[in-house]
Coordinates of C-alpha atoms in Angstrom, one line a residue:
M1 CA 157.3 87.1 87.3
A2 CA 154.3 88.0 89.9
M3 CA 152.7 91.1 89.8
K4 CA 152.0 92.7 92.9
F5 CA 148.5 94.7 93.3
S6 CA 150.6 98.0 93.7
D7 CA 152.3 97.2 90.5
I8 CA 149.1 97.3 89.2
F9 CA 147.1 100.3 90.5
G10 CA 150.4 102.1 91.7
T11 CA 148.8 101.5 95.5
N12 CA 147.7 99.2 98.0
D13 CA 144.7 102.1 98.6
L14 CA 141.7 100.7 97.1
M15 CA 138.9 102.8 98.1
N16 CA 140.9 105.7 96.4
N17 CA 141.9 104.6 93.5
P18 CA 141.5 106.2 90.3
K19 CA 142.4 103.4 87.9
L20 CA 140.7 100.4 90.0
E21 CA 137.6 102.7 90.0
E22 CA 138.4 102.7 86.1
V23 CA 138.5 99.1 85.8
F24 CA 135.3 98.6 87.6
N25 CA 133.5 101.2 85.4
K26 CA 134.5 99.9 82.5
T27 CA 133.0 96.1 83.9
R28 CA 129.8 97.5 85.3
N29 CA 129.6 99.0 81.6
M30 CA 129.8 95.6 79.6
A31 CA 127.4 94.1 82.4
E32 CA 125.0 96.8 81.5
T33 CA 125.3 96.1 77.7
V34 CA 125.2 92.1 78.1
S35 CA 121.9 92.7 80.6
K36 CA 120.4 94.9 78.0
K37 CA 121.1 92.2 74.8
S38 CA 120.3 89.5 77.7
A39 CA 116.6 91.0 77.1
E40 CA 116.7 91.4 73.6
H41 CA 117.9 87.7 73.4
L42 CA 114.6 86.7 75.4
E43 CA 112.6 88.4 73.3
M44 CA 114.3 86.8 70.4
S45 CA 113.7 83.5 72.1
R46 CA 110.4 84.5 72.6
K47 CA 109.5 84.9 68.6
K48 CA 111.3 81.2 68.4
V49 CA 108.3 79.9 70.3
E50 CA 105.6 81.9 69.0
C51 CA 106.9 80.2 65.6
L52 CA 107.0 76.6 66.7
D53 CA 103.6 77.4 67.8
A54 CA 102.9 78.4 64.1
K55 CA 104.2 75.9 62.8
T56 CA 102.3 73.4 64.8
K57 CA 99.0 75.0 64.4
L58 CA 99.9 75.1 60.3
S59 CA 100.3 71.2 60.5
R60 CA 97.2 70.6 61.7
L61 CA 95.4 72.9 59.0
F62 CA 97.3 70.8 56.5
E63 CA 95.8 67.6 58.0
K64 CA 92.5 69.3 57.6
Y65 CA 92.7 70.9 54.5
G66 CA 94.4 66.9 53.7
E67 CA 91.2 65.3 55.1
L68 CA 88.5 67.9 53.9
Q69 CA 90.2 67.1 50.1
Y70 CA 90.3 63.2 51.0
N71 CA 86.5 63.7 51.9
S72 CA 85.7 65.6 48.5
Y73 CA 87.8 63.1 46.3
I74 CA 85.7 60.2 47.5
G75 CA 82.5 61.7 47.0
E76 CA 81.7 63.1 50.6
E77 CA 79.7 66.6 50.9
V78 CA 82.4 69.2 51.3
N79 CA 81.3 72.7 52.8
Q80 CA 83.7 74.8 49.8
S81 CA 83.5 77.7 52.3
E82 CA 85.5 75.8 55.4
L83 CA 88.0 74.5 52.7
E84 CA 88.4 78.1 51.4
D85 CA 89.0 79.1 55.0
V86 CA 91.3 75.9 55.8
A87 CA 93.6 77.3 52.8
N88 CA 93.0 81.1 53.8
R89 CA 94.5 80.3 57.3
I90 CA 97.4 78.3 55.9
A91 CA 98.1 81.2 54.0
L92 CA 98.0 83.4 56.9
L93 CA 100.2 80.9 59.0
K94 CA 102.9 80.6 56.5
E95 CA 103.6 84.4 56.0
K96 CA 103.4 84.8 59.7
I97 CA 106.1 82.3 60.1
E98 CA 107.9 83.9 57.0
L99 CA 108.0 87.1 58.6
L100 CA 108.7 85.7 62.5
T101 CA 111.8 83.7 61.0
I102 CA 113.0 87.4 59.2
E103 CA 112.8 88.6 62.6
I104 CA 114.9 86.0 64.4
E105 CA 117.9 86.0 62.0
E106 CA 117.9 89.5 61.9
A107 CA 117.8 89.8 66.6
K108 CA 120.1 86.8 66.3
L109 CA 122.7 89.0 63.7
Q110 CA 122.0 92.5 65.8
F111 CA 122.9 90.5 69.4
N112 CA 125.9 88.8 68.0
E113 CA 126.8 91.8 66.5
A114 CA 126.6 93.9 69.6
V115 CA 127.8 91.3 71.9
S116 CA 131.2 91.2 69.7
S117 CA 131.2 94.6 69.8
A118 CA 130.8 95.3 73.2
T119 CA 133.8 93.0 74.0
K120 CA 135.8 93.6 71.6
K121 CA 135.6 97.6 73.3
T122 CA 136.3 96.3 76.9
R123 CA 138.9 94.1 75.5
D124 CA 140.8 97.2 73.9
A125 CA 140.3 99.2 76.7
F126 CA 141.7 96.4 79.1
Q127 CA 144.4 95.9 76.4
K128 CA 145.2 99.8 76.6
E129 CA 145.3 100.3 80.3
F130 CA 148.2 96.6 80.6
D131 CA 149.9 98.5 77.2
K132 CA 150.5 101.6 79.4
M133 CA 151.4 99.7 82.4
N134 CA 154.4 97.9 80.5
K135 CA 155.4 101.0 79.2
T136 CA 156.1 102.2 82.3
E137 CA 159.8 103.0 82.8
V138 CA 160.9 101.6 86.5
T139 CA 163.8 103.5 87.9
V140 CA 166.5 103.0 90.5
E141 CA 168.2 105.8 92.6
A142 CA 172.1 104.1 94.1
D143 CA 173.2 107.0 95.6
D144 CA 175.0 105.4 98.2
A145 CA 175.2 102.0 96.4
E146 CA 178.7 100.1 96.1
V147 CA 179.8 98.1 93.1
T148 CA 181.7 94.9 94.3
D149 CA 183.3 92.3 91.8
A150 CA 182.3 88.9 94.1
S151 CA 184.5 86.8 91.1
N152 CA 187.9 87.9 93.1
E153 CA 187.1 86.8 96.7

């Protein structure tokens, strides 16, 4: 069964239709929500890049620390303050990576929940309107109608 525009919105007048305006408002609200969430998602991506950068730096520091330890092992003179400095920077970067990872996971969870909630609200609103349309009774007036039995002819 094909539906016509006028069946859904009650009129063919697009410009002065409150139901159509409501649909546009709901769609606009959803678009605004998604836009805000996209900005939050961009921030999460920035944190991911920052975390990857910290992991790269950590890898270099582990390499430097290993080189210093090896030099000490083979009997070369190693500056202890440099070794301690590298060890402290490793600890700081590990802490930073842990915090960024937690922030990223929290942001992912919040983003997914917010988009899911907004989608559900929009879907429910449209479903409510659709259900209202399907419950509308159609009445037909037949004052001058004549019923004939076509099987007798």
